[in-house]
Amino acid sequence: MNRENIEKPKYSTLKNVEWMIGIAWKTRKRVLGFCLLTAVLEVLLNVTQLYVTPGILSKVEQKAPMGALLGTIGLFTAALFVISGVKEYVRQNTLFPRIDVRTAIIAKLAEKCNLTSYPNTLKTDFIKLREKAHMTCKGNDQAAEHIWETLTVLLKNLGGFAVYLTILSRMSAVLLLVVIGTCIAGFLVTRAVSNWRYAHRDEEERYYQKKSYLRGKAESVTLAKDIRIFGLQNWLNELIDQIHDLYLDFSLRCERVELLSDLAEAILTMARNGIAYVYLISLTLREGLSVSEFLLYFTAVTTFTTWIMGILQELSTLRKECLDISLVRTFLEYPEPFRFEEGENIPAADAYELRMEHVSYRYPGAGQDTLHDLTLTIRPGEKLAIVGLNGAGKTTLVKLLCGLLDPTEGCVLLNGQDIRTFNRRSYYDLFSAVFQEFSVLDVTVAEEIAPQTEGIDYGRIADCVEKAGLTALIEKLPRGLQTHVGREVYLDGVLFSGGETQRLMLARAVYKNGPILLLDEPTAALDPIAENDIYLKYNEMTRGKTSLFISHRLASTRFCDRILFVAEGGIREEGTHETLLAAGGEYAGLFEVQSRYYQEGKEF
């Protein structure tokens, strides 16, 4: 995020702390109790340690009996043992509840990513905000979890400050002001360094992300073939070395700034302790302080500075962590252009007509429309083919129809009603789709086809597998439909070829059984025989459904009722395969070019 966003967060520190407490209260209330209990135990332990040596020395000075001396030592030892034991127990049990709270926030981020309106996923600011939000929850030391440690230490310092201020109340107010003043000066120096690091954290993250990206690509199974065939290993190593050198230079700058800070802090500490020594020695000479009292007060003065510095530093840390948490909240509340639960339900109907009226669409940041002033009606039960060259806007047209995108101008109608008035998730239920880019999870084949944990209809799966032409392949798998896909999670998983994966996605689309079937280049990775097999089964797959078939292979559209030839952001030609060939237009010309590859003796 830029500097303006850092300086002007959407939520205040207090509001972010309240939000985190609310998450903890719903998720793991123990986190809050552990914070308070740990702070109390830390103060008790520190105060007990403060009085150990002065207390024993006092008994020695009073020439107390050996029994009294041993009793004092035993009492302090028991107190330290009990407090330390309880403190260690709390420490051992506080980590996992904190992780649970962070995990709950991660779950919220995942839900936002999965359910957000599709156009948000194309926006640069949304993507950057998402990365920042995930970084805030990345590990134990990040703000989403470390804030509990910050709050605990802050409470400890506030408690210690109050107790030690009471102990030092008989001392000179001037000395206390000197101690507080030197602490504030030291804090300002430390904060300046901390702010410098914080202001340059984007630079540090950039180096880290580049190193992680390059390392991931160098170790990628997907790119292993390319790295070896094209000899990319040396080039990748050089890139990694370059980024590493830049990161080392950045680290050197950080060390120089921190060295100056350490020197300034050392000078202030020496001045503060020197003044305290002079004051206590003069007090001893004037009022006859005992050795135990001298040690008590001097230790209290030096520790008092620790409480003050701790309060100031933790407040600064809390503010910065709340800036990160503010980014998380901003991401979770990122505006949604679509209606979801607040939208209308899809009206029940025997069939659905889709219509686009004067629709234009321009991608964010683009200089011109991908589709412009397009009007189209898709009748119920119609088998429609959309063809054209790459980049003509075929996929964009389908994304508009199925509600993944909203037009920048015009509207898409379902049975005469603007789809923007509907619950968009209910609208998605109307569509079964195979897109050019699809996601394959490391689950079983059955779960890949029927992505749910309960109620899988294996009879339907078998039918869908048959229609997609996967029956023979699945019968050869070691565990049939229960075989795992991929090897990132399960070592016994199988790796499908591109064509086999495309068939698997086709089976998934058929299993969903939506009334409208969208197939975006569903045979692009198939060989001619497999492609022909899909065409033969197309009528069976689309029986009783409206279907849209996108392809740049014109020969694959013969079985459709109507063909749209899309070019330059609009529908250039429309008709059946035969009528378009007879018209002798662009469709016919392109078909002639493509058909030469399949005819002997033709010149290219």
Coordinates of C-alpha atoms in Angstrom, one line a residue:
M1 CA 0.0 0.0 0.0
N2 CA 1.2 3.6 -0.5
R3 CA 2.3 5.9 2.2
E4 CA -1.1 7.7 2.3
N5 CA -2.9 4.5 3.1
I6 CA -0.4 3.7 5.9
E7 CA -0.8 7.2 7.5
K8 CA -4.6 7.2 7.2
P9 CA -5.9 3.8 8.0
K10 CA -9.6 3.1 7.7
Y11 CA -9.9 2.0 11.3
S12 CA -8.3 3.4 14.5
T13 CA -6.0 1.3 16.7
L14 CA -8.8 1.1 19.3
K15 CA -11.3 -0.1 16.8
N16 CA -8.9 -2.8 15.5
V17 CA -8.2 -4.0 19.0
E18 CA -11.9 -4.2 19.6
W19 CA -12.4 -6.2 16.4
M20 CA -9.6 -8.7 17.3
I21 CA -11.1 -9.1 20.8
G22 CA -14.5 -9.8 19.1
I23 CA -12.9 -12.5 16.9
A24 CA -11.2 -14.0 20.0
W25 CA -14.4 -13.9 22.0
K26 CA -16.3 -15.9 19.3
T27 CA -13.4 -18.3 18.6
R28 CA -11.2 -18.8 21.7
K29 CA -12.1 -16.8 24.8
R30 CA -9.1 -18.3 26.5
V31 CA -6.8 -16.0 24.5
L32 CA -8.1 -13.0 26.4
G33 CA -7.8 -14.7 29.8
F34 CA -4.3 -15.8 29.1
C35 CA -3.3 -12.3 28.1
L36 CA -4.4 -10.8 31.3
L37 CA -3.1 -13.7 33.5
T38 CA 0.3 -13.7 31.8
A39 CA 0.6 -9.9 32.4
V40 CA -0.3 -10.3 36.1
L41 CA 2.2 -13.2 36.6
E42 CA 5.0 -11.3 34.8
V43 CA 4.5 -8.3 37.2
L44 CA 4.3 -10.5 40.2
L45 CA 7.5 -12.4 39.2
N46 CA 9.3 -9.1 38.6
V47 CA 8.3 -7.6 41.9
T48 CA 9.3 -10.8 43.7
Q49 CA 12.7 -10.8 42.0
L50 CA 13.1 -7.1 42.9
Y51 CA 12.7 -7.8 46.7
V52 CA 14.7 -11.1 46.8
T53 CA 18.2 -9.6 47.3
P54 CA 17.2 -6.5 49.4
G55 CA 15.0 -8.8 51.6
I56 CA 17.8 -11.2 52.3
L57 CA 20.3 -8.4 52.8
S58 CA 17.9 -6.7 55.2
K59 CA 17.9 -9.8 57.4
V60 CA 21.7 -10.0 57.3
E61 CA 21.9 -6.3 58.3
Q62 CA 19.5 -6.9 61.2
K63 CA 21.6 -9.9 62.3
A64 CA 18.5 -12.1 62.2
P65 CA 18.7 -15.7 63.4
M66 CA 19.6 -18.4 60.9
G67 CA 16.1 -19.8 61.0
A68 CA 14.6 -16.4 60.0
L69 CA 17.1 -16.0 57.3
L70 CA 16.5 -19.4 55.9
G71 CA 12.8 -18.9 56.2
T72 CA 13.1 -15.7 54.1
I73 CA 15.1 -17.4 51.5
G74 CA 12.7 -20.3 51.4
L75 CA 9.7 -18.0 51.2
F76 CA 11.1 -16.1 48.2
T77 CA 12.2 -19.4 46.6
A78 CA 8.7 -20.9 46.9
A79 CA 7.1 -17.7 45.6
L80 CA 9.4 -17.7 42.6
F81 CA 8.9 -21.4 42.0
V82 CA 5.1 -21.2 42.1
I83 CA 4.8 -18.0 40.0
S84 CA 7.3 -19.3 37.4
G85 CA 5.5 -22.7 37.2
V86 CA 2.1 -21.1 36.6
K87 CA 3.6 -18.7 34.1
E88 CA 5.3 -21.5 32.2
Y89 CA 2.0 -23.5 32.2
V90 CA 0.1 -20.5 30.8
R91 CA 2.9 -20.0 28.2
Q92 CA 2.7 -23.6 27.0
N93 CA -1.1 -23.4 26.6
T94 CA -1.5 -19.9 25.1
L95 CA 0.0 -20.6 21.6
F96 CA -2.6 -22.8 20.1
P97 CA -5.6 -20.7 21.1
R98 CA -3.8 -17.7 19.4
I99 CA -3.3 -19.9 16.3
D100 CA -7.0 -20.7 16.4
V101 CA -7.9 -17.0 16.3
R102 CA -5.5 -16.4 13.4
T103 CA -6.9 -19.5 11.6
A104 CA -10.4 -18.0 12.0
I105 CA -9.2 -14.8 10.3
I106 CA -7.6 -16.9 7.5
A107 CA -10.9 -18.7 7.0
K108 CA -12.6 -15.3 6.6
L109 CA -10.0 -14.3 4.0
A110 CA -10.5 -17.6 2.2
E111 CA -14.3 -17.1 2.2
K112 CA -13.9 -13.6 0.8
C113 CA -11.6 -14.8 -1.9
N114 CA -13.9 -17.7 -2.9
L115 CA -17.2 -15.8 -2.7
T116 CA -16.2 -12.3 -3.9
S117 CA -17.7 -11.0 -7.1
Y118 CA -15.7 -12.3 -10.1
P119 CA -14.8 -8.7 -11.4
N120 CA -13.0 -8.1 -8.1
T121 CA -10.5 -10.8 -8.9
L122 CA -9.5 -8.8 -12.0
K123 CA -8.8 -5.5 -10.1
T124 CA -5.2 -4.6 -9.2
D125 CA -6.1 -2.9 -5.9
F126 CA -8.1 -6.0 -4.8
I127 CA -5.2 -8.3 -5.6
K128 CA -2.7 -6.1 -3.8
L129 CA -5.0 -5.8 -0.8
R130 CA -5.5 -9.6 -0.8
E131 CA -1.7 -10.1 -0.7
K132 CA -1.3 -7.7 2.2
A133 CA -4.1 -9.3 4.1
H134 CA -2.7 -12.8 3.7
M135 CA 0.8 -11.5 4.7
T136 CA -0.7 -10.2 7.9
C137 CA -1.9 -13.8 8.7
K138 CA 1.1 -15.6 7.3
G139 CA 2.8 -16.8 10.5
N140 CA 3.1 -16.6 14.3
D141 CA 5.1 -13.3 14.2
Q142 CA 2.6 -11.5 11.9
A143 CA 0.0 -9.0 13.3
A144 CA -3.0 -11.3 13.2
E145 CA -1.4 -13.5 15.9
H146 CA 1.4 -11.4 17.4
I147 CA -1.0 -8.7 18.5
W148 CA -1.9 -10.9 21.5
E149 CA 1.8 -10.9 22.6
T150 CA 1.9 -7.1 22.1
L151 CA -1.2 -6.6 24.2
T152 CA 0.1 -9.0 26.9
V153 CA 3.4 -7.1 27.1
L154 CA 1.6 -3.8 27.1
L155 CA -0.6 -4.8 30.0
K156 CA 2.5 -6.1 31.8
N157 CA 4.3 -2.8 31.4
L158 CA 1.3 -0.8 32.5
G159 CA 1.0 -2.9 35.6
G160 CA 4.7 -2.8 36.3
F161 CA 4.7 1.0 35.8
A162 CA 1.9 1.4 38.4
V163 CA 3.6 -0.8 41.0
Y164 CA 7.1 0.7 40.6
L165 CA 5.7 4.2 40.7
T166 CA 4.2 3.4 44.1
I167 CA 7.6 2.0 45.3
L168 CA 9.5 5.1 44.1
S169 CA 7.0 7.6 45.3
R170 CA 9.3 8.7 48.2
M171 CA 12.1 9.7 45.7
S172 CA 12.7 13.1 44.1
A173 CA 10.1 14.1 41.5
V174 CA 13.1 15.6 39.5
L175 CA 14.8 12.2 39.3
L176 CA 11.6 10.6 38.1
L177 CA 11.2 13.3 35.5
V178 CA 14.8 12.7 34.4
V179 CA 14.2 9.0 34.1
I180 CA 11.0 9.5 32.2
G181 CA 12.6 12.1 29.9
T182 CA 15.6 9.9 29.0
C183 CA 13.2 7.0 28.3
I184 CA 11.1 9.2 26.0
A185 CA 14.2 10.4 24.2
G186 CA 15.4 6.8 23.8
F187 CA 12.0 5.8 22.6
L188 CA 11.9 8.5 20.0
V189 CA 15.2 7.3 18.6
T190 CA 14.0 3.7 18.5
R191 CA 10.7 4.7 16.9
A192 CA 12.6 6.7 14.2
V193 CA 14.5 3.5 13.3
S194 CA 11.3 1.4 13.5
N195 CA 9.5 3.8 11.3
W196 CA 12.3 3.7 8.8
R197 CA 12.1 -0.1 8.7
Y198 CA 8.3 0.1 8.4
A199 CA 8.5 2.7 5.6
H200 CA 10.8 0.4 3.7
R201 CA 9.0 -2.8 4.4
D202 CA 7.5 -2.8 0.9
E203 CA 11.0 -2.8 -0.5
E204 CA 12.0 -5.7 1.8
E205 CA 8.8 -7.7 0.9
R206 CA 9.5 -7.1 -2.8
Y207 CA 12.9 -8.7 -2.6
Y208 CA 11.5 -11.5 -0.5
Q209 CA 8.6 -12.2 -2.9
K210 CA 10.9 -12.2 -5.9
K211 CA 13.3 -14.6 -4.2
S212 CA 10.4 -16.9 -3.3
Y213 CA 8.9 -16.7 -6.8
L214 CA 12.2 -17.5 -8.5
R215 CA 12.9 -20.3 -6.0
G216 CA 9.4 -21.7 -6.6
K217 CA 9.9 -21.7 -10.3
A218 CA 13.3 -23.2 -10.1
E219 CA 11.9 -26.1 -8.0
S220 CA 8.6 -26.4 -10.0
V221 CA 7.7 -29.8 -11.4
T222 CA 5.7 -28.1 -14.1
L223 CA 8.8 -26.2 -15.4
A224 CA 11.3 -29.0 -14.8
K225 CA 11.2 -30.0 -18.5
D226 CA 11.7 -26.4 -19.8
I227 CA 14.5 -25.7 -17.4
R228 CA 16.5 -28.7 -18.7
I229 CA 15.6 -28.5 -22.4
F230 CA 16.3 -24.8 -22.7
G231 CA 19.2 -24.7 -20.2
L232 CA 17.5 -22.1 -17.9
Q233 CA 19.2 -23.2 -14.7
N234 CA 22.1 -20.7 -15.0
W235 CA 19.8 -17.9 -15.9
L236 CA 17.5 -18.6 -13.0
N237 CA 20.6 -18.8 -10.6
E238 CA 21.8 -15.4 -11.9
L239 CA 18.4 -13.8 -11.3
I240 CA 18.3 -15.3 -7.7
D241 CA 21.9 -14.0 -7.1
Q242 CA 20.9 -10.5 -8.3
I243 CA 17.9 -10.3 -6.0
H244 CA 20.0 -11.7 -3.1
D245 CA 22.6 -9.0 -3.6
L246 CA 20.0 -6.3 -3.6
Y247 CA 18.5 -7.8 -0.4
L248 CA 22.0 -7.8 1.2
D249 CA 22.5 -4.2 0.3
F250 CA 19.1 -3.3 1.9
S251 CA 20.1 -5.3 5.1
L252 CA 23.4 -3.4 5.3
R253 CA 21.5 -0.1 5.2
C254 CA 19.2 -1.4 8.0
E255 CA 22.2 -2.3 10.1
R256 CA 23.8 1.1 9.8
V257 CA 20.6 2.8 10.9
E258 CA 20.2 0.4 13.8
L259 CA 23.8 1.0 14.9
L260 CA 23.2 4.7 15.2
S261 CA 20.1 4.0 17.3
D262 CA 22.0 1.6 19.6
L263 CA 24.7 4.2 20.2
A264 CA 22.2 6.9 21.1
E265 CA 20.4 4.5 23.4
A266 CA 23.6 3.5 25.1
I267 CA 24.5 7.2 25.8
L268 CA 21.0 7.9 27.3
T269 CA 21.3 4.8 29.5
M270 CA 24.6 5.8 30.8
A271 CA 23.4 9.3 31.6
R272 CA 20.2 8.0 33.3
N273 CA 22.1 5.4 35.5
G274 CA 24.8 8.0 36.4
I275 CA 22.2 10.5 37.6
A276 CA 20.4 7.8 39.6
Y277 CA 23.8 6.7 41.2
V278 CA 24.6 10.3 42.2
Y279 CA 21.1 10.9 43.7
L280 CA 21.1 7.7 45.7
I281 CA 24.6 8.2 47.0
S282 CA 23.7 11.7 48.1
L283 CA 20.5 10.3 49.7
T284 CA 22.6 7.7 51.5
L285 CA 25.0 10.3 52.9
R286 CA 22.2 12.6 54.0
E287 CA 19.6 10.1 55.3
G288 CA 21.7 7.0 55.8
L289 CA 20.1 4.6 53.4
S290 CA 20.9 1.0 54.2
V291 CA 22.6 -1.3 51.6
S292 CA 19.4 -3.2 51.0
E293 CA 17.4 0.0 50.5
F294 CA 20.1 1.4 48.2
L295 CA 20.0 -1.8 46.1
L296 CA 16.2 -1.8 46.1
Y297 CA 15.8 1.7 44.9
F298 CA 18.6 1.6 42.3
T299 CA 17.2 -1.6 40.8
A300 CA 13.7 -0.1 40.9
V301 CA 14.9 3.0 39.0
T302 CA 16.6 0.9 36.3
T303 CA 13.6 -1.4 36.0
F304 CA 11.2 1.6 36.1
T305 CA 12.8 2.8 32.8
T306 CA 12.1 -0.7 31.3
W307 CA 8.4 -0.3 32.1
I308 CA 8.3 3.1 30.5
M309 CA 10.2 2.1 27.4
G310 CA 8.1 -1.0 27.2
I311 CA 4.8 1.0 27.3
L312 CA 6.0 3.4 24.6
Q313 CA 7.5 0.6 22.4
E314 CA 4.5 -1.6 22.7
L315 CA 2.1 1.2 21.9
S316 CA 4.1 1.9 18.7
T317 CA 4.1 -1.8 17.8
L318 CA 0.4 -2.1 18.5
R319 CA -0.3 0.9 16.2
K320 CA 1.7 -0.7 13.4
E321 CA 0.1 -4.1 13.9
C322 CA -3.3 -2.4 13.8
L323 CA -2.4 -0.8 10.5
D324 CA -2.0 -4.4 9.1
I325 CA -5.2 -5.6 10.7
S326 CA -6.9 -2.5 9.2
L327 CA -5.8 -3.9 5.8
V328 CA -7.4 -7.2 6.6
R329 CA -10.7 -5.6 7.6
T330 CA -10.6 -3.4 4.5
F331 CA -10.1 -6.5 2.3
L332 CA -12.9 -8.3 4.1
E333 CA -15.2 -5.3 3.5
Y334 CA -14.2 -4.7 -0.1
P335 CA -17.3 -3.6 -2.0
E336 CA -19.2 -6.2 -3.9
P337 CA -20.7 -5.1 -7.2
F338 CA -23.0 -8.2 -7.4
R339 CA -26.1 -8.9 -5.3
F340 CA -26.0 -12.2 -3.4
E341 CA -28.3 -13.1 -0.5
E342 CA -30.0 -9.7 -0.8
G343 CA -30.9 -10.4 -4.5
E344 CA -34.1 -12.0 -5.8
N345 CA -34.4 -15.8 -6.1
I346 CA -34.5 -17.2 -9.6
P347 CA -38.1 -17.7 -10.7
A348 CA -39.1 -21.3 -11.3
A349 CA -39.6 -22.0 -15.0
D350 CA -39.7 -24.9 -17.5
A351 CA -37.1 -23.2 -19.6
Y352 CA -34.9 -20.1 -19.6
E353 CA -34.3 -17.6 -22.4
L354 CA -31.1 -15.5 -22.3
R355 CA -30.9 -12.2 -24.0
M356 CA -28.2 -9.5 -24.4
E357 CA -29.4 -6.0 -25.2
H358 CA -26.9 -3.5 -26.6
V359 CA -24.2 -5.0 -24.4
S360 CA -20.7 -3.6 -24.3
Y361 CA -17.8 -4.7 -22.0
R362 CA -14.4 -3.2 -21.4
Y363 CA -11.9 -4.8 -19.1
P364 CA -10.4 -2.6 -16.3
G365 CA -7.6 -0.5 -17.7
A366 CA -8.3 -1.4 -21.4
G367 CA -8.3 1.2 -24.1
Q368 CA -11.3 -0.2 -26.0
D369 CA -14.3 -2.4 -25.6
T370 CA -13.8 -6.2 -26.0
L371 CA -17.5 -6.4 -27.0
H372 CA -19.5 -3.4 -28.3
D373 CA -23.2 -2.9 -28.6
L374 CA -24.0 -6.6 -29.0
T375 CA -27.6 -7.8 -29.1
L376 CA -28.3 -11.5 -28.9
T377 CA -31.2 -13.9 -28.0
I378 CA -30.6 -17.5 -27.0
R379 CA -33.8 -19.5 -27.1
P380 CA -34.5 -22.3 -24.6
G381 CA -33.1 -25.7 -25.7
E382 CA -31.0 -24.1 -28.5
K383 CA -27.6 -25.5 -29.3
L384 CA -25.5 -22.4 -30.1
A385 CA -21.9 -22.3 -31.4
I386 CA -19.8 -19.2 -30.9
V387 CA -16.7 -19.2 -33.2
G388 CA -14.0 -16.7 -34.1
L389 CA -10.3 -16.1 -34.0
N390 CA -8.4 -15.9 -30.7
G391 CA -9.1 -12.6 -28.9
A392 CA -12.4 -12.0 -30.7
G393 CA -14.3 -11.9 -27.4
K394 CA -15.9 -15.3 -27.3
T395 CA -15.0 -16.2 -23.7
T396 CA -16.0 -12.7 -22.6
L397 CA -19.4 -13.1 -24.2
V398 CA -19.9 -16.3 -22.2
K399 CA -18.7 -14.8 -18.9
L400 CA -21.3 -12.1 -19.4
L401 CA -24.1 -14.6 -20.1
C402 CA -23.3 -16.7 -17.0
G403 CA -23.0 -13.6 -14.8
L404 CA -19.3 -13.7 -14.0
L405 CA -19.1 -10.2 -15.5
D406 CA -21.6 -7.4 -15.7
P407 CA -21.8 -5.3 -18.9
T408 CA -20.2 -1.8 -18.8
E409 CA -23.2 -0.8 -21.0
G410 CA -26.5 -2.6 -21.7
C411 CA -27.9 -5.6 -19.8
V412 CA -28.3 -9.3 -19.8
L413 CA -31.8 -10.7 -19.3
L414 CA -33.1 -14.0 -18.0
N415 CA -36.7 -14.6 -19.2
G416 CA -36.9 -10.8 -19.6
Q417 CA -35.5 -9.8 -16.2
D418 CA -32.1 -8.1 -15.7
I419 CA -29.8 -10.7 -14.0
R420 CA -28.4 -7.9 -11.8
T421 CA -31.5 -8.1 -9.7
F422 CA -31.0 -11.8 -8.9
N423 CA -29.0 -13.5 -6.1
R424 CA -25.9 -14.1 -8.2
R425 CA -25.1 -17.4 -6.6
S426 CA -28.5 -18.8 -7.4
Y427 CA -28.1 -17.6 -11.0
Y428 CA -24.8 -19.5 -11.2
D429 CA -26.8 -22.7 -10.3
L430 CA -28.3 -22.5 -13.8
F431 CA -25.0 -23.1 -15.5
S432 CA -22.7 -26.1 -15.9
A433 CA -19.5 -25.0 -17.5
V434 CA -16.1 -26.1 -18.8
F435 CA -13.8 -23.1 -19.1
Q436 CA -10.4 -22.9 -20.8
E437 CA -8.8 -22.4 -17.4
F438 CA -10.0 -24.9 -14.8
S439 CA -9.0 -25.9 -11.3
V440 CA -8.0 -29.4 -10.4
L441 CA -7.8 -30.2 -6.7
D442 CA -5.8 -33.0 -5.1
V443 CA -8.9 -35.0 -4.1
T444 CA -10.3 -38.3 -5.4
V445 CA -11.6 -38.7 -8.9
A446 CA -15.2 -39.0 -7.5
E447 CA -14.8 -35.8 -5.5
E448 CA -13.3 -34.0 -8.5
I449 CA -16.5 -34.8 -10.5
A450 CA -18.9 -34.3 -7.6
P451 CA -17.2 -31.6 -5.5
Q452 CA -18.9 -32.4 -2.2
T453 CA -18.2 -34.5 0.8
E454 CA -21.6 -36.2 1.2
G455 CA -24.3 -37.4 -1.0
I456 CA -22.2 -38.4 -4.0
D457 CA -24.3 -40.3 -6.5
Y458 CA -21.9 -42.8 -7.9
G459 CA -24.5 -44.0 -10.5
R460 CA -24.6 -40.5 -11.9
I461 CA -20.8 -40.3 -11.8
A462 CA -20.6 -43.5 -13.9
D463 CA -23.0 -42.0 -16.4
C464 CA -21.1 -38.7 -16.6
V465 CA -17.8 -40.5 -16.9
E466 CA -19.2 -42.5 -19.8
K467 CA -20.4 -39.4 -21.6
A468 CA -17.0 -37.8 -21.1
G469 CA -15.2 -40.8 -22.5
L470 CA -13.3 -41.6 -19.3
T471 CA -14.7 -45.0 -18.4
A472 CA -11.8 -47.1 -19.8
L473 CA -9.2 -44.8 -18.1
I474 CA -10.8 -44.9 -14.7
E475 CA -11.2 -48.7 -14.8
K476 CA -7.4 -48.9 -15.1
L477 CA -6.7 -46.6 -12.1
P478 CA -5.4 -48.4 -9.0
R479 CA -8.5 -47.5 -6.9
G480 CA -11.0 -46.5 -9.6
L481 CA -13.0 -43.4 -8.6
Q482 CA -11.3 -43.4 -5.2
T483 CA -7.9 -42.7 -6.8
H484 CA -6.3 -39.4 -5.8
V485 CA -5.6 -36.8 -8.4
G486 CA -2.3 -35.0 -8.3
R487 CA 0.8 -35.5 -6.1
E488 CA 1.1 -32.3 -4.1
V489 CA -1.0 -33.7 -1.2
Y490 CA -1.1 -37.5 -1.8
L491 CA 2.0 -39.3 -2.9
D492 CA -0.1 -42.1 -4.5
G493 CA -2.0 -39.7 -6.7
V494 CA -2.1 -40.0 -10.5
L495 CA -1.3 -37.3 -13.1
F496 CA -3.7 -36.9 -15.9
S497 CA -2.7 -35.6 -19.3
G498 CA -4.2 -32.4 -20.6
G499 CA -6.8 -34.2 -22.7
E500 CA -7.7 -36.5 -19.8
T501 CA -8.1 -33.5 -17.4
Q502 CA -10.3 -31.8 -19.9
R503 CA -12.5 -34.9 -20.1
L504 CA -12.6 -34.9 -16.3
M505 CA -13.8 -31.3 -16.2
L506 CA -16.5 -32.2 -18.8
A507 CA -17.7 -35.0 -16.6
R508 CA -17.9 -32.5 -13.7
A509 CA -20.0 -30.1 -15.8
V510 CA -22.4 -32.9 -16.9
Y511 CA -22.7 -34.1 -13.2
K512 CA -23.9 -30.6 -12.1
N513 CA -26.8 -31.0 -14.5
G514 CA -27.6 -27.3 -14.8
P515 CA -30.2 -26.3 -17.4
I516 CA -27.6 -24.3 -19.4
L517 CA -24.3 -26.0 -20.5
L518 CA -21.3 -23.8 -21.4
L519 CA -18.4 -25.4 -23.2
D520 CA -15.4 -23.1 -23.8
E521 CA -13.0 -24.9 -26.1
P522 CA -13.8 -28.2 -24.4
T523 CA -11.8 -30.3 -26.9
A524 CA -8.7 -28.0 -27.3
A525 CA -6.4 -30.6 -25.6
L526 CA -7.9 -33.7 -27.3
D527 CA -6.6 -35.6 -30.2
P528 CA -8.8 -35.8 -33.4
I529 CA -10.3 -39.2 -32.5
A530 CA -11.1 -38.2 -28.9
E531 CA -12.5 -34.9 -30.2
N532 CA -14.8 -36.8 -32.6
D533 CA -15.9 -39.1 -29.8
I534 CA -17.0 -36.0 -27.8
Y535 CA -18.9 -34.6 -30.8
L536 CA -20.8 -37.9 -31.2
K537 CA -21.9 -37.7 -27.6
Y538 CA -22.7 -34.0 -27.6
N539 CA -26.4 -34.5 -28.4
E540 CA -26.7 -36.9 -25.5
M541 CA -25.0 -34.6 -23.1
T542 CA -27.1 -31.6 -24.1
R543 CA -30.5 -33.3 -24.3
G544 CA -33.1 -31.0 -22.8
K545 CA -30.6 -28.3 -22.2
T546 CA -29.6 -25.0 -23.7
S547 CA -26.0 -25.2 -24.7
L548 CA -23.2 -22.8 -25.8
F549 CA -20.2 -24.3 -27.6
I550 CA -17.2 -22.1 -28.1
S551 CA -14.5 -23.0 -30.5
H552 CA -12.1 -21.6 -33.0
R553 CA -12.2 -24.9 -35.0
L554 CA -15.1 -24.3 -37.4
A555 CA -15.5 -28.0 -38.3
S556 CA -16.6 -28.7 -34.7
T557 CA -19.8 -26.6 -35.0
R558 CA -21.8 -28.7 -37.6
F559 CA -24.1 -30.3 -35.0
C560 CA -25.2 -26.9 -33.5
D561 CA -28.6 -25.3 -34.4
R562 CA -27.0 -21.8 -34.9
I563 CA -23.5 -20.5 -35.3
L564 CA -22.3 -17.0 -34.3
F565 CA -19.1 -15.7 -35.9
V566 CA -17.6 -13.2 -33.5
A567 CA -15.1 -10.6 -34.7
E568 CA -14.0 -7.1 -33.7
G569 CA -16.3 -7.0 -30.6
G570 CA -19.5 -8.0 -32.3
I571 CA -21.4 -10.7 -34.2
R572 CA -20.2 -10.5 -37.7
E573 CA -22.2 -13.4 -39.2
E574 CA -25.0 -15.7 -38.0
G575 CA -26.6 -18.9 -39.3
T576 CA -26.1 -22.7 -39.7
H577 CA -22.9 -24.2 -41.0
E578 CA -24.3 -24.7 -44.4
T579 CA -25.9 -21.2 -44.8
L580 CA -22.7 -19.5 -43.7
L581 CA -20.6 -21.5 -46.1
A582 CA -23.1 -20.6 -48.9
A583 CA -22.9 -17.0 -48.0
G584 CA -19.2 -17.0 -48.8
G585 CA -18.3 -14.5 -46.0
E586 CA -15.5 -14.5 -43.4
Y587 CA -16.8 -17.8 -41.8
A588 CA -16.5 -19.5 -45.2
G589 CA -13.1 -18.1 -45.8
L590 CA -11.7 -19.2 -42.5
F591 CA -13.3 -22.6 -42.8
E592 CA -11.5 -23.0 -46.2
V593 CA -8.2 -22.1 -44.6
Q594 CA -8.7 -24.6 -41.8
S595 CA -10.0 -27.4 -44.0
R596 CA -6.8 -27.3 -46.1
Y597 CA -4.9 -28.9 -43.2
Y598 CA -7.1 -32.0 -43.5
Q599 CA -7.1 -32.4 -47.3
E600 CA -4.4 -34.0 -49.3
G601 CA -2.8 -32.1 -52.1
K602 CA -4.0 -28.7 -51.0
E603 CA -1.6 -25.8 -51.0
F604 CA -1.3 -23.8 -47.8

